[in-house]
Tab-separated table of C-alpha atoms in Angstrom:
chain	number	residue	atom	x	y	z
P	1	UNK	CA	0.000	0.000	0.000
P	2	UNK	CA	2.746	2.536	-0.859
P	3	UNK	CA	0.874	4.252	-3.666
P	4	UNK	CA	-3.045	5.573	-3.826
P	5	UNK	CA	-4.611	3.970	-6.609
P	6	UNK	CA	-4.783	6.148	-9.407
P	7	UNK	CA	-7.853	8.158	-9.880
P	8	UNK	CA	-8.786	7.472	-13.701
P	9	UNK	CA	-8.375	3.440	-13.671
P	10	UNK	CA	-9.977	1.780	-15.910
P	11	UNK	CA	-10.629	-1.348	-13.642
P	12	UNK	CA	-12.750	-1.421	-10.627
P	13	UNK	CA	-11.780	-4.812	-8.349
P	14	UNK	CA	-14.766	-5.865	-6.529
P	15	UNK	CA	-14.792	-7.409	-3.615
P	16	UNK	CA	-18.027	-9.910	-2.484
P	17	UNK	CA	-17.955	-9.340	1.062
P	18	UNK	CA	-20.761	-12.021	1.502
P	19	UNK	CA	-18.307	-14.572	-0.195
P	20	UNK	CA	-14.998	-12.755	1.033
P	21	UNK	CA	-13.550	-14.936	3.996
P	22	UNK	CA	-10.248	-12.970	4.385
P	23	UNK	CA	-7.708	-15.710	3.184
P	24	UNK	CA	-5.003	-13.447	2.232
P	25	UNK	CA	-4.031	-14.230	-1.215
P	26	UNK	CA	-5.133	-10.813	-2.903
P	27	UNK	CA	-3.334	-9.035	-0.366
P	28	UNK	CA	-0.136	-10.741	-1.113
P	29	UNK	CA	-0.828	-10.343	-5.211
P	30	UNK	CA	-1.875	-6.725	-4.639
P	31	UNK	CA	0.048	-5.216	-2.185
P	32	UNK	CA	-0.046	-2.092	-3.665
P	33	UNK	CA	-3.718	-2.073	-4.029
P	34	UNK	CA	-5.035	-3.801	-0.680
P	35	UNK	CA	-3.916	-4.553	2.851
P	36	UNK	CA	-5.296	-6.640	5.912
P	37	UNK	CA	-6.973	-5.194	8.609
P	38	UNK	CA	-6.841	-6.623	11.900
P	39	UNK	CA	-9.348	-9.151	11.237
P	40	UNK	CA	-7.427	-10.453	7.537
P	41	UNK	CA	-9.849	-9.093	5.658
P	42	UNK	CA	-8.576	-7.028	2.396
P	43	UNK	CA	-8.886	-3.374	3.092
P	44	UNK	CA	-8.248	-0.713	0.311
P	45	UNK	CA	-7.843	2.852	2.154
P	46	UNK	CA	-10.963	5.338	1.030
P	47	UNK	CA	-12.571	2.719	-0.952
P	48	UNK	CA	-15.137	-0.002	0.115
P	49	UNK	CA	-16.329	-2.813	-2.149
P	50	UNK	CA	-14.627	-1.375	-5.583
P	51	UNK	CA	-11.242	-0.890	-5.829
P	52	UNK	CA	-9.525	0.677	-8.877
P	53	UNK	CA	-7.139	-1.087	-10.476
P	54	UNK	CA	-4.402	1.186	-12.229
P	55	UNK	CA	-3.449	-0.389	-15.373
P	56	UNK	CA	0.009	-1.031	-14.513
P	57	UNK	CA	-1.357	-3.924	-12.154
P	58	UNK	CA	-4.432	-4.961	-14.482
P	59	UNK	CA	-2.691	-8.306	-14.560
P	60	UNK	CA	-2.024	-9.207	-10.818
P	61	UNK	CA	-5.273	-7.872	-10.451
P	62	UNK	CA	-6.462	-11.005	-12.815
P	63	UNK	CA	-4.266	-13.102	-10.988
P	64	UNK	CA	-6.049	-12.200	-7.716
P	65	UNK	CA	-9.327	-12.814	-9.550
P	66	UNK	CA	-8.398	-16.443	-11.153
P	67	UNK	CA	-6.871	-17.409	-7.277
P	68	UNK	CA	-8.895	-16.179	-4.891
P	69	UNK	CA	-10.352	-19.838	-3.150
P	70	UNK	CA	-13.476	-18.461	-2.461
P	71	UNK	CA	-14.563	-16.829	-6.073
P	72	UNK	CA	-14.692	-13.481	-4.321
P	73	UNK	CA	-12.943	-11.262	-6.514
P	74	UNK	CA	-14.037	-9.946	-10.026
P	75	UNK	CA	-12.884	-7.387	-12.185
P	76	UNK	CA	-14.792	-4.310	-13.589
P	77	UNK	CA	-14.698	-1.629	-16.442
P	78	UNK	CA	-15.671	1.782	-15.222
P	79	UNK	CA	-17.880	3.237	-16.655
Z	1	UNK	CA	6.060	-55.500	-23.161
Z	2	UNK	CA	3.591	-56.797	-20.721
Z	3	UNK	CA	6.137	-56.765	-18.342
Z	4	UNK	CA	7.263	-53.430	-19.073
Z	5	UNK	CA	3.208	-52.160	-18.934
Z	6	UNK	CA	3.318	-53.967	-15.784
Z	7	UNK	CA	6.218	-52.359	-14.328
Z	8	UNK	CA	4.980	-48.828	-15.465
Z	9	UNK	CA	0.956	-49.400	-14.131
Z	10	UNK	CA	2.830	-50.041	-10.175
Z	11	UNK	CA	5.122	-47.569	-10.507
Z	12	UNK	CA	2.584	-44.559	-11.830
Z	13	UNK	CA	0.266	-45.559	-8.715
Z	14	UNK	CA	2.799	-45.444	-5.997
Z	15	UNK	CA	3.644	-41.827	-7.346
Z	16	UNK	CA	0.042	-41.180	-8.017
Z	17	UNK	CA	-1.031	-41.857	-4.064
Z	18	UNK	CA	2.482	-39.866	-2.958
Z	19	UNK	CA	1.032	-36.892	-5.200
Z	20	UNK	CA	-2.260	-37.251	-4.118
Z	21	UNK	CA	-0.736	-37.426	-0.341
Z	22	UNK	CA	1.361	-33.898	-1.182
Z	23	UNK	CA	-2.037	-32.466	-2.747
Z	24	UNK	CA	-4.346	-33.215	0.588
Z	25	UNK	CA	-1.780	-31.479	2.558
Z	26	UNK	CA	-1.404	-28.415	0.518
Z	27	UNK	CA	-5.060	-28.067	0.534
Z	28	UNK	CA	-5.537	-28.524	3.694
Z	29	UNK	CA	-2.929	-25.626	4.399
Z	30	UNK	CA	-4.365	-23.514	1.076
Z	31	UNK	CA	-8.013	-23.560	3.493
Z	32	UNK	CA	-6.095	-22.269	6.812
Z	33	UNK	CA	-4.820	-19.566	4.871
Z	34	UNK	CA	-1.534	-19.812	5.861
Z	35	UNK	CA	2.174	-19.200	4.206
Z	36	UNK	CA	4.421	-22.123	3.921
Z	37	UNK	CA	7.693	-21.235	5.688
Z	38	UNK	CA	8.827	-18.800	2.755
Z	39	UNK	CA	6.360	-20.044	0.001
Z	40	UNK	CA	3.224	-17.326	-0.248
Z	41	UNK	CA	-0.325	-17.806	0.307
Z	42	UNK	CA	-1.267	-17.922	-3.661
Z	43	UNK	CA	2.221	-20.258	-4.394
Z	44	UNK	CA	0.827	-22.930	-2.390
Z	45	UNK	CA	-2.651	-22.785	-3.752
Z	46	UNK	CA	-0.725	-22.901	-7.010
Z	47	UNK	CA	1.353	-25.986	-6.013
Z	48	UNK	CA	-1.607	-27.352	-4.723
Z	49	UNK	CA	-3.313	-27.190	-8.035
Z	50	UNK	CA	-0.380	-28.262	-10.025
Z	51	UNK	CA	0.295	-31.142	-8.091
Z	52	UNK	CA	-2.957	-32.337	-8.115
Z	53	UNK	CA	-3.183	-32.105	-12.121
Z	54	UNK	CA	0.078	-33.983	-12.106
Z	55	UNK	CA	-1.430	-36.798	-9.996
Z	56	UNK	CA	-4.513	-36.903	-12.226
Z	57	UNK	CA	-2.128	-37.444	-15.097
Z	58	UNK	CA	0.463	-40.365	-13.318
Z	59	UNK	CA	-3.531	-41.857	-12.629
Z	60	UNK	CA	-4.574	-41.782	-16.617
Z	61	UNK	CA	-1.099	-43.337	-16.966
Z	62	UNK	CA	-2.087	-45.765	-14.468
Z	63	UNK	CA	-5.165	-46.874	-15.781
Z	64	UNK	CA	-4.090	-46.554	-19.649
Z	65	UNK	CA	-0.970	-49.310	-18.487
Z	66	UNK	CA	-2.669	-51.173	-16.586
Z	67	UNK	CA	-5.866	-51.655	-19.534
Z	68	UNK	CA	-2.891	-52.898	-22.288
Z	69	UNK	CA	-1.441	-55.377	-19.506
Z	70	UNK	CA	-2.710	-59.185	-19.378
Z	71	UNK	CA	-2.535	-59.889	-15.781
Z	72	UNK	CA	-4.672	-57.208	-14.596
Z	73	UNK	CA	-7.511	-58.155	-17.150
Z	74	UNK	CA	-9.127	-54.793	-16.884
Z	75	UNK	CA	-11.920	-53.241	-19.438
Z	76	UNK	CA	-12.316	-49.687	-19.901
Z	77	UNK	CA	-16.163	-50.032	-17.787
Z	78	UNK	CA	-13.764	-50.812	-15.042
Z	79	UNK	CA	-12.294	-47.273	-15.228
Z	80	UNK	CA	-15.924	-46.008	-13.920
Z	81	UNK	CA	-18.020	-48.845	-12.718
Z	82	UNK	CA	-16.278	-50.396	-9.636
Z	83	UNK	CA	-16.801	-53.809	-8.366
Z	84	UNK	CA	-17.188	-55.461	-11.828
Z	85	UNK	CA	-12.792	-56.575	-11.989
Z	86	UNK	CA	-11.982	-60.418	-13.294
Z	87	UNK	CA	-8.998	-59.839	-10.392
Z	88	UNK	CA	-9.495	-59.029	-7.034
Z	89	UNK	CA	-13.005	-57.113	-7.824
Z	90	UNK	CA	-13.258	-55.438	-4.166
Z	91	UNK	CA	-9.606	-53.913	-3.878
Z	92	UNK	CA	-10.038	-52.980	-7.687
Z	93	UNK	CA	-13.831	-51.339	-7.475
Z	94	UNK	CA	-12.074	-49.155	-4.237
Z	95	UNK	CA	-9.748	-47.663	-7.122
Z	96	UNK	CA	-12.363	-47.202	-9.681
Z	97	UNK	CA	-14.369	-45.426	-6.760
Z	98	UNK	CA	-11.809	-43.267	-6.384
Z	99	UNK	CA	-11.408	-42.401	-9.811
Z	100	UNK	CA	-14.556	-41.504	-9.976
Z	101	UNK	CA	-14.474	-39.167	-6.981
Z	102	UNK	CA	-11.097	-37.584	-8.661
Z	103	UNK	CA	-12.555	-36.931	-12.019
Z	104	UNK	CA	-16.140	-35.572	-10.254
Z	105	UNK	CA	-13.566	-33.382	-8.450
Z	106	UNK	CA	-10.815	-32.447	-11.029
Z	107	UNK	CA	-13.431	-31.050	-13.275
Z	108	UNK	CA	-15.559	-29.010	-10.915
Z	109	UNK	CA	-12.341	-27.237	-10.056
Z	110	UNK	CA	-10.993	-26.773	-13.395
Z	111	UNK	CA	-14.561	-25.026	-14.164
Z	112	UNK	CA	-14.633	-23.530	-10.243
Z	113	UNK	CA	-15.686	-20.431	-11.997
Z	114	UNK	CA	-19.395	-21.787	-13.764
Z	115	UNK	CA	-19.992	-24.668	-11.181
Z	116	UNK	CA	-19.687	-21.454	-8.227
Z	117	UNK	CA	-18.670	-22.181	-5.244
Z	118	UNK	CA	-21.136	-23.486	-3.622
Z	119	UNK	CA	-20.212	-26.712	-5.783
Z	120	UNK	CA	-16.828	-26.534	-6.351
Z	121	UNK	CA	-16.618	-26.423	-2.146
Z	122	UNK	CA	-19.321	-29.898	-2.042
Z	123	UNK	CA	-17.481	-31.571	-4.115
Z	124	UNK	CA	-13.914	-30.831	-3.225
Z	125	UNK	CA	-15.040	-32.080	0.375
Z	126	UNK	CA	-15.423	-36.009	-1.321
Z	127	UNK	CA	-11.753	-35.454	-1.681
Z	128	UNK	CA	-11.533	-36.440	2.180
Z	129	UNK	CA	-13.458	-39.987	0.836
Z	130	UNK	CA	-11.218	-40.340	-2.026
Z	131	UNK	CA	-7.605	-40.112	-0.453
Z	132	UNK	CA	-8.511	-43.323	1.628
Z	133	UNK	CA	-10.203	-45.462	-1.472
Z	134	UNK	CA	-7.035	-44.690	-3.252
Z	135	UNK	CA	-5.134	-46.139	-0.683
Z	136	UNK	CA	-6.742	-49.052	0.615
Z	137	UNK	CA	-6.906	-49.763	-3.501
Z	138	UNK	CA	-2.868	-49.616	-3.354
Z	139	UNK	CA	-2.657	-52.031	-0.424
Z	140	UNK	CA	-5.049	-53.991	-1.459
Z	141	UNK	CA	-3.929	-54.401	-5.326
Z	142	UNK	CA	-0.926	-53.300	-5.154
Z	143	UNK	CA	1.910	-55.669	-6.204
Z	144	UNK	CA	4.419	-54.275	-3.650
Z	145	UNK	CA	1.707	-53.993	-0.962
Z	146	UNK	CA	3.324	-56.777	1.021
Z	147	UNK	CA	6.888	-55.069	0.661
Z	148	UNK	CA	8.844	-53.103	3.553
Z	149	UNK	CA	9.463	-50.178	1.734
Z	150	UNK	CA	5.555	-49.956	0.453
Z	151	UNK	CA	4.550	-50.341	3.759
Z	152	UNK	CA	6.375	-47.704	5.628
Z	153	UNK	CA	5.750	-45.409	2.407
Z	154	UNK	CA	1.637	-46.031	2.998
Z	155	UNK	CA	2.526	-45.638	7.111
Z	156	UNK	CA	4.629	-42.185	6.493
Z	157	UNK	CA	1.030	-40.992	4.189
Z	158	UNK	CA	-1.417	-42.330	6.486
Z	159	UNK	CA	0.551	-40.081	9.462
Z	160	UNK	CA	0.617	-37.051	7.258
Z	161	UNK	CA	-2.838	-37.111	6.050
Z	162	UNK	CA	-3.938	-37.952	9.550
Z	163	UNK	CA	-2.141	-35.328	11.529
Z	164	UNK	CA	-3.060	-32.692	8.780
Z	165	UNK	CA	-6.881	-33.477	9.284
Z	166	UNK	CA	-6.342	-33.204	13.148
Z	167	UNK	CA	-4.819	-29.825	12.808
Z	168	UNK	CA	-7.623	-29.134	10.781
Z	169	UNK	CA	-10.613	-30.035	13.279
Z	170	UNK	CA	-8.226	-27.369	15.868
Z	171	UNK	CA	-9.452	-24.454	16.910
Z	172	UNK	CA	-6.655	-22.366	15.781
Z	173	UNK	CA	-6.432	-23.861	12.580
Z	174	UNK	CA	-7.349	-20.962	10.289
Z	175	UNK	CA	-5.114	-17.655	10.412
Z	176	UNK	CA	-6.848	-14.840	12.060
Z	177	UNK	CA	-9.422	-17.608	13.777
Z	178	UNK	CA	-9.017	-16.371	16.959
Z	179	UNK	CA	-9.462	-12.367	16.318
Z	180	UNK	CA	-12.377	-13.533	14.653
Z	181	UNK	CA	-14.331	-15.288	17.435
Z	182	UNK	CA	-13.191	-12.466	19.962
Z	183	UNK	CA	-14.736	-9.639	17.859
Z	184	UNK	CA	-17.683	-11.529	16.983
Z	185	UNK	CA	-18.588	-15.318	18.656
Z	186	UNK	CA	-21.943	-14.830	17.095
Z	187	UNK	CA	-22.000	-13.288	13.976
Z	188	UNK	CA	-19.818	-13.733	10.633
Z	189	UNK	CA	-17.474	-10.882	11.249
Z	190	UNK	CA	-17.291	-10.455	7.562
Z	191	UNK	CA	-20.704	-9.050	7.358
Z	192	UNK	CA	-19.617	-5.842	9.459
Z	193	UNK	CA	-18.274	-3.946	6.023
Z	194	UNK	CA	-21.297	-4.982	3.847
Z	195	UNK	CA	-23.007	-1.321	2.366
């Protein structure tokens, strides 16, 4: 988490909270993008459930999506 | 030929139940969410997904040997329908169960993303059922069964697979478990961010 996503991504990375069980593998993908809070849960700072996704990391941000063990993640265009 | 088929059928399961053996333990370390020593959360679900695709393939080599050799006396029904073997139906049907569990499971994670996960998760669970079919099929059929080395081999798996599941059924078992239940015995603490 050393940079603020950038304003005018492209991408938004959802996150299902329902489905979302806090297993830790976006976090390690992304670590630009998302942290853990105390609980494990992904956290993005100033964002809740959509995350943008600068284009630079479009691609871990698939990873993420493709890995995450409980189908949680998915990515969106902005509209 | 037959000899070499033979040779290639025992040898493919032994590595086969080893794999499978590697792939229950990853798994069961990809659910508690934790690192292994220095390898990352999504490299083990990664090895765990490999290996398991590399055990499926040492099995089609298993069964595709084991079909062209004469002793066995397989058919290709016995791939799928178990109990129906000219040799040692009841040791062979436990394999062919299995097979059937590891294909039912192999493809509903391959396609993880249109089953959902509601079904990839039920039917990865009869992966608990297939791990011992597989191996009471290898000490049951298998040629080396009665060997030393087999033995402790199927011994060294068993202790794994059982200490793994026992870790498992802990109540620390899953990383950030115990956070959890203090901040919310009663509720999903996940639901606290939902808009």
């Amino acid at each position: 988490m050393t940079a603020r996503p950038a304003a005018n991504a492209r991408l938004l990375l959802h996150i299902d909270w329902t489905a979302c069980d806090g297993r830790g593998l976006c976090t390690e993908i992304l670590p630009e993008l998302l942290g853990r809070d105390e609980w494990g849960y992904p956290i993005a700072p100033g964002h809740g459930s959509d995350v943008p996704v600068p284009d630079r990391l479009a691609p871990a941000a698939e990873e993420a999506v493709a890995l995450c063990p409980r189908l949680a993640l998915s990515l969106r265009r902005r509209d | 030929m037959n000899e070499a088929l033979w040779a290639l059928g025992r040898g493919t399961g032994v590595v086969a139940l080893a794999l499978f053996t590697v792939s229950v333990l990853l798994g069961i370390l990809t659910r508690s969410g934790r690192p292994l020593l220095g390898l990352p959360r999504f490299s083990v679900a990664l090895v765990h997904r490999n290996v398991s695709i590399l055990a499926t393939v040492f099995i089609a080599i298993h069964l595709l040997t084991l079909l062209g050799d004469s002793f066995a006396q397989l058919r290709v029904i016995d791939f799928f329908v178990p109990f129906l073997g000219a040799v040692k139906p009841v040791w062979l049907g436990l394999g062919t169960v299995a097979v059937d569990l590891l294909v039912a499971v192999m493809v509903t994670s391959l396609l993880r993303r249109y089953v959902g996960r509601r079904v990839f998760r039920a039917v990865h669970w009869l992966t608990y059922a297939m791990w011992p079919f597989a191996l009471a099929h290898s000490i049951g059929n298998g040629t080396d069964a009665s060997q030393s080395w087999f033995i402790a081999f199927a011994a060294a798996c068993s202790a794994a697979v059982i200490a793994a599941v026992g870790w498992r059924l802990t109540r620390g078992f899953v990383e950030y478990q115990g956070i959890r239940q203090a901040a919310a015995p009663d509720r999903p603490v996940r639901a606290r961010r939902n808009p």
